[in-house]
PDB file of C-alpha atoms in Angstrom:
ATOM      1  CA  MET K   1      -6.720 141.504 145.997  1.00 41.00           C
ATOM      2  CA  LYS K   2      -7.075 137.724 147.319  1.00 46.00           C
ATOM      3  CA  ASP K   3     -11.149 137.675 146.824  1.00 49.00           C
ATOM      4  CA  ARG K   4     -10.457 139.439 143.420  1.00 51.00           C
ATOM      5  CA  ASN K   5      -8.130 136.653 142.401  1.00 63.00           C
ATOM      6  CA  PHE K   6     -10.624 134.090 143.838  1.00 60.00           C
ATOM      7  CA  LEU K   7     -13.478 135.768 141.419  1.00 59.00           C
ATOM      8  CA  ASP K   8     -11.284 135.831 138.483  1.00 65.00           C
ATOM      9  CA  HIS K   9     -10.426 132.029 139.138  1.00 66.00           C
ATOM     10  CA  TYR K  10     -13.924 131.179 139.642  1.00 67.00           C
ATOM     11  CA  PHE K  11     -15.474 132.750 136.404  1.00 62.00           C
ATOM     12  CA  LEU K  12     -12.627 131.770 134.275  1.00 69.00           C
ATOM     13  CA  SER K  13     -13.708 127.744 135.354  1.00 75.00           C
ATOM     14  CA  VAL K  14     -17.301 128.621 134.573  1.00 71.00           C
ATOM     15  CA  TYR K  15     -16.151 129.862 131.071  1.00 69.00           C
ATOM     16  CA  ASN K  16     -13.996 126.798 130.602  1.00 73.00           C
ATOM     17  CA  LYS K  17     -16.830 124.458 131.518  1.00 71.00           C
ATOM     18  CA  LEU K  18     -19.249 126.562 128.951  1.00 67.00           C
ATOM     19  CA  GLU K  19     -16.324 126.390 126.578  1.00 66.00           C
ATOM     20  CA  ALA K  20     -15.518 122.828 126.913  1.00 65.00           C
ATOM     21  CA  ASP K  21     -19.288 121.621 126.610  1.00 60.00           C
ATOM     22  CA  ALA K  22     -19.780 123.606 123.681  1.00 52.00           C
ATOM     23  CA  LEU K  23     -16.550 122.212 122.077  1.00 51.00           C
ATOM     24  CA  LEU K  24     -17.755 118.770 122.777  1.00 45.00           C
ATOM     25  CA  PHE K  25     -21.070 119.371 121.294  1.00 41.00           C
ATOM     26  CA  ASN K  26     -19.613 120.788 118.252  1.00 44.00           C
ATOM     27  CA  ARG K  27     -17.426 118.128 117.658  1.00 42.00           C
ATOM     28  CA  LYS K  28     -19.908 115.261 118.010  1.00 44.00           C
ATOM     29  CA  LEU K  29     -22.903 116.758 116.377  1.00 38.00           C
ATOM     30  CA  PRO K  30     -22.106 117.354 112.530  1.00 45.00           C
ATOM     31  CA  HIS K  31     -25.764 118.562 111.938  1.00 46.00           C
ATOM     32  CA  SER K  32     -25.652 122.543 112.365  1.00 51.00           C
ATOM     33  CA  GLY K  33     -29.564 122.459 113.969  1.00 50.00           C
ATOM     34  CA  MET K  34     -27.977 119.756 116.541  1.00 48.00           C
ATOM     35  CA  ILE K  35     -25.020 121.811 117.191  1.00 58.00           C
ATOM     36  CA  GLY K  36     -27.177 124.866 117.903  1.00 62.00           C
ATOM     37  CA  THR K  37     -29.687 122.811 120.103  1.00 79.00           C
ATOM     38  CA  GLU K  38     -26.696 121.556 122.468  1.00 81.00           C
ATOM     39  CA  ASN K  39     -25.290 124.886 122.796  1.00 85.00           C
ATOM     40  CA  GLU K  40     -28.464 126.337 123.884  1.00 90.00           C
ATOM     41  CA  MET K  41     -28.503 123.721 126.171  1.00 90.00           C
ATOM     42  CA  ALA K  42     -25.086 124.350 127.513  1.00 87.00           C
ATOM     43  CA  LEU K  43     -26.086 128.045 128.328  1.00 92.00           C
ATOM     44  CA  ALA K  44     -29.374 126.983 129.887  1.00 94.00           C
ATOM     45  CA  ASN K  45     -27.586 124.697 132.283  1.00 91.00           C
ATOM     46  CA  LEU K  46     -25.204 127.527 133.042  1.00 88.00           C
ATOM     47  CA  LEU K  47     -28.209 129.842 133.788  1.00 94.00           C
ATOM     48  CA  ARG K  48     -29.857 127.183 136.091  1.00 94.00           C
ATOM     49  CA  ASP K  49     -26.763 126.878 138.152  1.00 89.00           C
ATOM     50  CA  PHE K  50     -26.403 130.998 138.101  1.00 89.00           C
ATOM     51  CA  LEU K  51     -29.865 132.039 139.084  1.00 93.00           C
ATOM     52  CA  PRO K  52     -32.226 131.300 141.983  1.00 93.00           C
ATOM     53  CA  PRO K  53     -34.621 128.290 141.795  1.00 94.00           C
ATOM     54  CA  ARG K  54     -37.610 130.666 141.421  1.00 95.00           C
ATOM     55  CA  PHE K  55     -36.299 131.598 138.301  1.00 96.00           C
ATOM     56  CA  GLY K  56     -37.167 128.896 135.691  1.00 95.00           C
ATOM     57  CA  ILE K  57     -35.209 128.330 132.726  1.00 96.00           C
ATOM     58  CA  GLU K  58     -36.962 126.543 129.513  1.00 95.00           C
ATOM     59  CA  LEU K  59     -35.520 125.645 126.189  1.00 95.00           C
ATOM     60  CA  SER K  60     -37.664 126.122 122.850  1.00 92.00           C
ATOM     61  CA  GLY K  61     -40.854 127.521 124.289  1.00 94.00           C
ATOM     62  CA  ILE K  62     -43.416 130.001 122.860  1.00 96.00           C
ATOM     63  CA  VAL K  63     -44.770 132.913 124.536  1.00 96.00           C
ATOM     64  CA  ILE K  64     -48.408 133.909 124.360  1.00 94.00           C
ATOM     65  CA  ASP K  65     -50.447 136.840 125.440  1.00 93.00           C
ATOM     66  CA  HIS K  66     -54.134 136.636 126.690  1.00 90.00           C
ATOM     67  CA  LEU K  67     -55.302 138.406 123.137  1.00 90.00           C
ATOM     68  CA  GLY K  68     -54.107 135.120 121.399  1.00 89.00           C
ATOM     69  CA  GLY K  69     -50.737 136.452 120.208  1.00 94.00           C
ATOM     70  CA  GLU K  70     -47.824 133.962 120.278  1.00 95.00           C
ATOM     71  CA  SER K  71     -44.036 134.778 119.841  1.00 96.00           C
ATOM     72  CA  LYS K  72     -41.765 132.465 117.265  1.00 96.00           C
ATOM     73  CA  GLN K  73     -40.058 129.507 119.132  1.00 96.00           C
ATOM     74  CA  CYS K  74     -37.690 131.079 121.793  1.00 97.00           C
ATOM     75  CA  ASP K  75     -34.453 129.345 122.408  1.00 96.00           C
ATOM     76  CA  ILE K  76     -34.521 129.947 126.368  1.00 97.00           C
ATOM     77  CA  ILE K  77     -37.197 131.569 128.307  1.00 98.00           C
ATOM     78  CA  ILE K  78     -36.591 132.805 131.750  1.00 98.00           C
ATOM     79  CA  TYR K  79     -39.771 132.647 133.692  1.00 96.00           C
ATOM     80  CA  ASP K  80     -41.403 132.783 137.235  1.00 94.00           C
ATOM     81  CA  ALA K  81     -40.942 129.068 138.353  1.00 92.00           C
ATOM     82  CA  ASN K  82     -43.617 129.783 141.189  1.00 90.00           C
ATOM     83  CA  SER K  83     -46.344 130.885 139.092  1.00 85.00           C
ATOM     84  CA  PHE K  84     -45.769 128.671 135.992  1.00 81.00           C
ATOM     85  CA  PRO K  85     -48.571 125.643 135.942  1.00 78.00           C
ATOM     86  CA  LYS K  86     -46.649 122.875 134.638  1.00 74.00           C
ATOM     87  CA  TYR K  87     -49.199 121.687 132.229  1.00 70.00           C
ATOM     88  CA  PHE K  88     -48.824 124.259 130.054  1.00 75.00           C
ATOM     89  CA  ARG K  89     -45.429 122.635 129.179  1.00 78.00           C
ATOM     90  CA  LYS K  90     -43.851 124.546 126.618  1.00 88.00           C
ATOM     91  CA  VAL K  91     -46.328 127.555 126.367  1.00 92.00           C
ATOM     92  CA  PHE K  92     -45.688 130.677 128.540  1.00 94.00           C
ATOM     93  CA  PRO K  93     -47.958 133.500 129.596  1.00 94.00           C
ATOM     94  CA  ILE K  94     -45.871 136.684 128.850  1.00 96.00           C
ATOM     95  CA  GLU K  95     -47.134 138.023 132.120  1.00 95.00           C
ATOM     96  CA  ILE K  96     -44.874 135.525 134.174  1.00 95.00           C
ATOM     97  CA  VAL K  97     -41.878 135.685 131.626  1.00 97.00           C
ATOM     98  CA  TYR K  98     -38.774 137.672 132.611  1.00 98.00           C
ATOM     99  CA  GLY K  99     -36.881 137.643 129.451  1.00 98.00           C
ATOM    100  CA  VAL K 100     -36.059 135.624 126.266  1.00 98.00           C
ATOM    101  CA  ILE K 101     -32.420 134.538 125.255  1.00 98.00           C
ATOM    102  CA  GLU K 102     -31.766 133.698 121.628  1.00 97.00           C
ATOM    103  CA  VAL K 103     -28.379 131.620 121.119  1.00 95.00           C
ATOM    104  CA  LYS K 104     -26.003 131.696 118.171  1.00 94.00           C
ATOM    105  CA  THR K 105     -22.840 129.335 117.666  1.00 89.00           C
ATOM    106  CA  ASN K 106     -21.581 132.089 115.480  1.00 90.00           C
ATOM    107  CA  LEU K 107     -23.240 135.307 114.993  1.00 94.00           C
ATOM    108  CA  THR K 108     -23.157 136.884 111.397  1.00 96.00           C
ATOM    109  CA  SER K 109     -24.931 139.670 110.101  1.00 95.00           C
ATOM    110  CA  GLY K 110     -27.923 137.542 108.767  1.00 96.00           C
ATOM    111  CA  GLU K 111     -27.924 135.817 112.231  1.00 96.00           C
ATOM    112  CA  SER K 112     -28.114 139.125 114.026  1.00 96.00           C
ATOM    113  CA  VAL K 113     -31.478 139.953 111.841  1.00 96.00           C
ATOM    114  CA  THR K 114     -32.944 136.561 112.461  1.00 96.00           C
ATOM    115  CA  ALA K 115     -32.440 136.757 116.188  1.00 96.00           C
ATOM    116  CA  MET K 116     -34.033 140.210 116.285  1.00 96.00           C
ATOM    117  CA  ASP K 117     -37.052 138.990 114.116  1.00 96.00           C
ATOM    118  CA  ASN K 118     -37.692 136.387 116.740  1.00 96.00           C
ATOM    119  CA  LEU K 119     -37.341 139.002 119.611  1.00 97.00           C
ATOM    120  CA  GLU K 120     -39.514 141.466 117.924  1.00 97.00           C
ATOM    121  CA  SER K 121     -42.484 138.718 117.862  1.00 97.00           C
ATOM    122  CA  LEU K 122     -41.820 138.796 121.974  1.00 97.00           C
ATOM    123  CA  PHE K 123     -41.881 142.362 121.789  1.00 97.00           C
ATOM    124  CA  SER K 124     -45.354 142.463 119.833  1.00 97.00           C
ATOM    125  CA  LEU K 125     -47.051 140.616 122.333  1.00 97.00           C
ATOM    126  CA  ASP K 126     -49.325 142.406 124.964  1.00 96.00           C
ATOM    127  CA  PHE K 127     -47.574 142.309 128.346  1.00 95.00           C
ATOM    128  CA  HIS K 128     -50.265 143.983 130.024  1.00 94.00           C
ATOM    129  CA  PRO K 129     -52.222 141.308 132.238  1.00 92.00           C
ATOM    130  CA  LYS K 130     -56.173 141.025 132.203  1.00 90.00           C
ATOM    131  CA  LEU K 131     -56.936 142.268 135.641  1.00 90.00           C
ATOM    132  CA  THR K 132     -60.090 141.970 137.561  1.00 88.00           C
ATOM    133  CA  ASN K 133     -62.134 145.267 138.931  1.00 91.00           C
ATOM    134  CA  PHE K 134     -60.082 144.659 142.253  1.00 93.00           C
ATOM    135  CA  TRP K 135     -56.781 144.822 140.744  1.00 90.00           C
ATOM    136  CA  ILE K 136     -57.361 147.702 138.100  1.00 90.00           C
ATOM    137  CA  THR K 137     -58.290 149.872 141.535  1.00 92.00           C
ATOM    138  CA  GLN K 138     -55.404 148.611 143.307  1.00 92.00           C
ATOM    139  CA  SER K 139     -53.059 149.285 140.394  1.00 88.00           C
ATOM    140  CA  LYS K 140     -54.307 152.686 139.754  1.00 90.00           C
ATOM    141  CA  LYS K 141     -54.009 153.463 143.397  1.00 90.00           C
ATOM    142  CA  LYS K 142     -50.371 151.816 143.853  1.00 89.00           C
ATOM    143  CA  ASN K 143     -49.300 152.658 140.672  1.00 88.00           C
ATOM    144  CA  LEU K 144     -48.746 149.194 139.581  1.00 88.00           C
ATOM    145  CA  LYS K 145     -47.660 148.711 136.330  1.00 90.00           C
ATOM    146  CA  ALA K 146     -46.423 145.646 134.402  1.00 90.00           C
ATOM    147  CA  GLN K 147     -42.947 145.515 132.529  1.00 93.00           C
ATOM    148  CA  PRO K 148     -42.319 143.797 129.237  1.00 96.00           C
ATOM    149  CA  PRO K 149     -39.804 140.958 129.218  1.00 97.00           C
ATOM    150  CA  PHE K 150     -36.113 141.867 128.171  1.00 97.00           C
ATOM    151  CA  GLY K 151     -34.561 140.355 125.255  1.00 98.00           C
ATOM    152  CA  ALA K 152     -31.021 138.963 124.959  1.00 98.00           C
ATOM    153  CA  ILE K 153     -28.816 137.335 122.278  1.00 98.00           C
ATOM    154  CA  PHE K 154     -25.865 135.361 123.340  1.00 95.00           C
ATOM    155  CA  ALA K 155     -22.956 134.302 120.940  1.00 94.00           C
ATOM    156  CA  TYR K 156     -20.214 131.938 121.444  1.00 90.00           C
ATOM    157  CA  ARG K 157     -18.572 133.528 118.445  1.00 90.00           C
ATOM    158  CA  SER K 158     -19.065 136.521 115.981  1.00 93.00           C
ATOM    159  CA  GLU K 159     -18.161 136.946 112.294  1.00 93.00           C
ATOM    160  CA  ALA K 160     -17.476 140.649 112.852  1.00 93.00           C
ATOM    161  CA  LYS K 161     -13.751 141.481 113.079  1.00 93.00           C
ATOM    162  CA  ASN K 162     -14.415 145.020 114.263  1.00 93.00           C
ATOM    163  CA  PHE K 163     -16.401 145.999 117.404  1.00 94.00           C
ATOM    164  CA  GLU K 164     -17.713 148.849 115.689  1.00 94.00           C
ATOM    165  CA  THR K 165     -19.051 146.358 112.879  1.00 95.00           C
ATOM    166  CA  PHE K 166     -20.597 144.222 115.885  1.00 95.00           C
ATOM    167  CA  MET K 167     -22.143 147.076 117.378  1.00 94.00           C
ATOM    168  CA  ASN K 168     -23.814 148.650 114.112  1.00 94.00           C
ATOM    169  CA  TRP K 169     -25.861 145.348 113.781  1.00 96.00           C
ATOM    170  CA  PHE K 170     -27.934 146.493 116.579  1.00 95.00           C
ATOM    171  CA  PRO K 171     -29.006 150.119 116.546  1.00 93.00           C
ATOM    172  CA  PHE K 172     -31.208 151.585 119.195  1.00 93.00           C
ATOM    173  CA  SER K 173     -34.197 151.445 117.044  1.00 92.00           C
ATOM    174  CA  TYR K 174     -34.578 147.696 117.911  1.00 93.00           C
ATOM    175  CA  VAL K 175     -35.722 148.197 121.474  1.00 92.00           C
ATOM    176  CA  LEU K 176     -38.753 150.513 119.970  1.00 92.00           C
ATOM    177  CA  ARG K 177     -40.206 147.614 118.012  1.00 91.00           C
ATOM    178  CA  GLY K 178     -43.327 145.717 119.126  1.00 93.00           C
ATOM    179  CA  ILE K 179     -46.173 147.251 121.104  1.00 93.00           C
ATOM    180  CA  PRO K 180     -45.788 151.093 122.070  1.00 93.00           C
ATOM    181  CA  LEU K 181     -44.423 151.765 125.416  1.00 92.00           C
ATOM    182  CA  SER K 182     -46.047 154.144 128.288  1.00 88.00           C
ATOM    183  CA  THR K 183     -43.898 156.852 129.223  1.00 84.00           C
ATOM    184  CA  GLU K 184     -46.185 157.718 132.359  1.00 83.00           C
ATOM    185  CA  SER K 185     -44.191 157.402 135.662  1.00 80.00           C
ATOM    186  CA  PRO K 186     -42.981 154.772 136.383  1.00 83.00           C
ATOM    187  CA  PRO K 187     -42.245 154.138 132.663  1.00 88.00           C
ATOM    188  CA  GLU K 188     -42.463 150.762 130.807  1.00 90.00           C
ATOM    189  CA  VAL K 189     -38.842 149.916 129.596  1.00 92.00           C
ATOM    190  CA  ARG K 190     -37.712 147.589 127.402  1.00 94.00           C
ATOM    191  CA  SER K 191     -34.263 146.350 127.469  1.00 95.00           C
ATOM    192  CA  LEU K 192     -31.955 144.284 124.732  1.00 96.00           C
ATOM    193  CA  THR K 193     -28.574 142.770 125.873  1.00 97.00           C
ATOM    194  CA  ILE K 194     -26.160 141.440 123.409  1.00 97.00           C
ATOM    195  CA  ALA K 195     -23.366 139.514 124.001  1.00 96.00           C
ATOM    196  CA  ALA K 196     -20.468 137.804 121.963  1.00 94.00           C
ATOM    197  CA  LEU K 197     -17.773 136.056 123.900  1.00 91.00           C
ATOM    198  CA  ASP K 198     -14.931 137.179 121.389  1.00 91.00           C
ATOM    199  CA  LYS K 199     -16.380 140.694 121.388  1.00 94.00           C
ATOM    200  CA  GLY K 200     -18.120 141.865 124.565  1.00 93.00           C
ATOM    201  CA  ILE K 201     -21.424 143.183 125.685  1.00 95.00           C
ATOM    202  CA  ILE K 202     -23.882 145.830 124.220  1.00 95.00           C
ATOM    203  CA  GLU K 203     -26.808 146.946 126.270  1.00 95.00           C
ATOM    204  CA  ILE K 204     -29.832 149.042 125.203  1.00 95.00           C
ATOM    205  CA  ALA K 205     -32.968 150.354 126.950  1.00 93.00           C
ATOM    206  CA  SER K 206     -35.923 152.288 125.659  1.00 91.00           C
ATOM    207  CA  SER K 207     -35.867 154.578 128.635  1.00 87.00           C
ATOM    208  CA  ASN K 208     -33.099 156.626 126.944  1.00 80.00           C
ATOM    209  CA  ARG K 209     -31.109 156.840 123.664  1.00 75.00           C
ATOM    210  CA  HIS K 210     -27.978 155.529 125.383  1.00 78.00           C
ATOM    211  CA  VAL K 211     -26.007 152.286 123.914  1.00 86.00           C
ATOM    212  CA  HIS K 212     -24.025 150.936 126.614  1.00 90.00           C
ATOM    213  CA  ARG K 213     -20.731 148.877 125.638  1.00 91.00           C
ATOM    214  CA  ARG K 214     -18.577 147.078 127.624  1.00 92.00           C
ATOM    215  CA  ILE K 215     -15.397 145.577 126.062  1.00 91.00           C
ATOM    216  CA  PRO K 216     -13.625 143.003 128.387  1.00 87.00           C
ATOM    217  CA  ILE K 217      -9.981 143.761 127.585  1.00 89.00           C
ATOM    218  CA  ALA K 218      -7.711 140.920 128.741  1.00 85.00           C
ATOM    219  CA  MET K 219      -5.051 141.055 131.119  1.00 83.00           C
ATOM    220  CA  GLU K 220      -1.475 140.152 129.825  1.00 80.00           C
ATOM    221  CA  ASP K 221      -1.857 136.750 131.709  1.00 77.00           C
ATOM    222  CA  ALA K 222      -5.014 136.270 129.840  1.00 77.00           C
ATOM    223  CA  TYR K 223      -3.697 136.702 126.334  1.00 80.00           C
ATOM    224  CA  ARG K 224      -3.640 132.724 125.782  1.00 81.00           C
ATOM    225  CA  ARG K 225      -7.304 132.225 126.067  1.00 79.00           C
ATOM    226  CA  SER K 226      -8.357 135.814 124.344  1.00 84.00           C
ATOM    227  CA  PHE K 227      -9.486 136.756 120.984  1.00 88.00           C
ATOM    228  CA  ASP K 228      -8.267 139.688 118.535  1.00 90.00           C
ATOM    229  CA  ALA K 229     -10.563 142.229 117.762  1.00 91.00           C
ATOM    230  CA  ILE K 230     -10.475 145.996 116.263  1.00 92.00           C
ATOM    231  CA  VAL K 231     -11.633 148.227 118.616  1.00 92.00           C
ATOM    232  CA  ALA K 232     -11.456 152.132 117.497  1.00 91.00           C
ATOM    233  CA  GLY K 233      -8.975 150.967 114.976  1.00 92.00           C
ATOM    234  CA  LYS K 234      -6.536 149.566 117.520  1.00 93.00           C
ATOM    235  CA  LYS K 235      -6.235 145.681 117.805  1.00 93.00           C
ATOM    236  CA  GLU K 236      -7.452 144.411 121.265  1.00 92.00           C
ATOM    237  CA  TYR K 237      -7.326 141.339 123.264  1.00 92.00           C
ATOM    238  CA  ILE K 238     -10.798 140.219 124.482  1.00 91.00           C
ATOM    239  CA  ASP K 239     -11.080 138.101 127.508  1.00 88.00           C
ATOM    240  CA  PRO K 240     -14.209 135.772 126.794  1.00 86.00           C
ATOM    241  CA  ALA K 241     -14.460 134.732 130.250  1.00 84.00           C
ATOM    242  CA  LYS K 242     -14.750 138.297 131.615  1.00 86.00           C
ATOM    243  CA  ALA K 243     -17.253 138.739 128.387  1.00 88.00           C
ATOM    244  CA  LEU K 244     -19.239 135.803 130.311  1.00 87.00           C
ATOM    245  CA  LEU K 245     -18.999 137.572 133.573  1.00 86.00           C
ATOM    246  CA  PHE K 246     -20.409 140.643 131.981  1.00 89.00           C
ATOM    247  CA  PHE K 247     -23.368 138.741 130.450  1.00 93.00           C
ATOM    248  CA  LEU K 248     -24.250 136.840 133.464  1.00 91.00           C
ATOM    249  CA  GLU K 249     -24.563 139.915 135.652  1.00 91.00           C
ATOM    250  CA  SER K 250     -26.513 141.752 133.040  1.00 94.00           C
ATOM    251  CA  ILE K 251     -29.243 138.723 133.059  1.00 96.00           C
ATOM    252  CA  TRP K 252     -28.874 138.720 136.897  1.00 94.00           C
ATOM    253  CA  VAL K 253     -29.770 142.734 137.189  1.00 94.00           C
ATOM    254  CA  SER K 254     -32.447 142.139 134.480  1.00 94.00           C
ATOM    255  CA  VAL K 255     -34.285 139.410 136.257  1.00 95.00           C
ATOM    256  CA  LEU K 256     -34.062 140.817 139.789  1.00 92.00           C
ATOM    257  CA  GLU K 257     -35.115 144.160 138.432  1.00 90.00           C
ATOM    258  CA  HIS K 258     -37.917 142.915 136.681  1.00 92.00           C
ATOM    259  CA  ARG K 259     -41.394 143.296 138.701  1.00 89.00           C
ATOM    260  CA  LEU K 260     -44.231 141.022 137.381  1.00 91.00           C
ATOM    261  CA  HIS K 261     -47.724 142.290 138.095  1.00 91.00           C
ATOM    262  CA  PRO K 262     -49.307 140.907 141.529  1.00 90.00           C
ATOM    263  CA  GLY K 263     -52.680 140.660 139.837  1.00 90.00           C
ATOM    264  CA  PHE K 264     -52.220 138.607 137.150  1.00 90.00           C
ATOM    265  CA  ASP K 265     -54.128 135.613 137.224  1.00 86.00           C
ATOM    266  CA  ILE K 266     -53.568 132.342 135.190  1.00 84.00           C
ATOM    267  CA  ARG K 267     -57.135 131.810 135.208  1.00 81.00           C
ATOM    268  CA  SER K 268     -57.511 134.562 132.617  1.00 81.00           C
ATOM    269  CA  TYR K 269     -56.139 132.257 130.004  1.00 82.00           C
ATOM    270  CA  MET K 270     -58.841 129.854 130.684  1.00 73.00           C
ATOM    271  CA  SER K 271     -61.942 132.075 130.829  1.00 61.00           C
ATOM    272  CA  TYR K 272     -62.771 131.227 127.211  1.00 52.00           C
ATOM    273  CA  ALA K 273     -62.188 127.546 127.558  1.00 51.00           C
ATOM    274  CA  MET K 274     -64.372 127.583 130.906  1.00 51.00           C
ATOM    275  CA  ASP K 275     -67.230 129.255 129.342  1.00 54.00           C
ATOM    276  CA  VAL K 276     -67.685 126.487 126.881  1.00 49.00           C
ATOM    277  CA  PHE K 277     -68.671 124.150 129.495  1.00 50.00           C
ATOM    278  CA  LEU K 278     -72.498 123.343 129.868  1.00 47.00           C
ATOM    279  CA  ASP K 279     -73.520 123.649 133.484  1.00 52.00           C
ATOM    280  CA  MET K 280     -75.754 120.203 133.984  1.00 52.00           C
ATOM    281  CA  GLY K 281     -76.868 121.301 137.569  1.00 57.00           C
ATOM    282  CA  SER K 282     -76.203 119.027 140.561  1.00 57.00           C
ATOM    283  CA  VAL K 283     -76.793 115.401 140.930  1.00 55.00           C
ATOM    284  CA  ASP K 284     -79.104 114.112 143.911  1.00 60.00           C
ATOM    285  CA  ASN K 285     -77.401 111.151 145.711  1.00 58.00           C
ATOM    286  CA  THR K 286     -79.766 110.880 148.617  1.00 56.00           C
ATOM    287  CA  ASP K 287     -81.177 107.921 147.537  1.00 53.00           C
TER     288      ASP K 287
END
């Protein structure tokens, strides 16, 4: 029980820090666009502290594929920091992207559509790497497959009063958007996580038709920090610290289970540019 109490206090302190940053930003910045940017920064800083260093965290970037496709601007991109060439700056090849998070200060029905439109632009990119003949052979021999990046939506608050209303904003069909996925073993799986601190968590995966819902009911001693929500027609107290814990756990599992294809070579994005150079031959410096 002592360990459990320690974890409860720890994640409460993490939540309080996130909320304090958001409250400070929202009070100081009257322009809604600036508020949104600062709230994205608060979550990004939390993720940097939470995830191992090999998982890079970038704000306001674009994901591209080797066919020339590009996503809309993404709020937060989680990528492989060990494989990312820094001269690409805000542009991330999809083959090294683990997932994308859209951040909302107050999630409404309309904002949920906007967030999903942004994620659909990610889901529509070709995540299959351009492989050399060697890696084509190895992929067949070892059954190596690329996996699509996950999508996530994180909201500090939600306009919905009922959890069921919140849930209905995100039908299962959302994970089927984008390029078709292979069902051959091992199947390509696209996942979507939605979190609102005053509602809870929704997790959807294309591998099954099950929608997993986690509602963080507050204990009596947490009522003061909790939010009211109607769940199955009954008033419940939602603990935002637990909701944040659920979200971080979901992101943790998503990045650790995501396998990047070992055959990806960043030079596959440079092949066209390299082809336009003229070979002027060597220069004899013996004189």
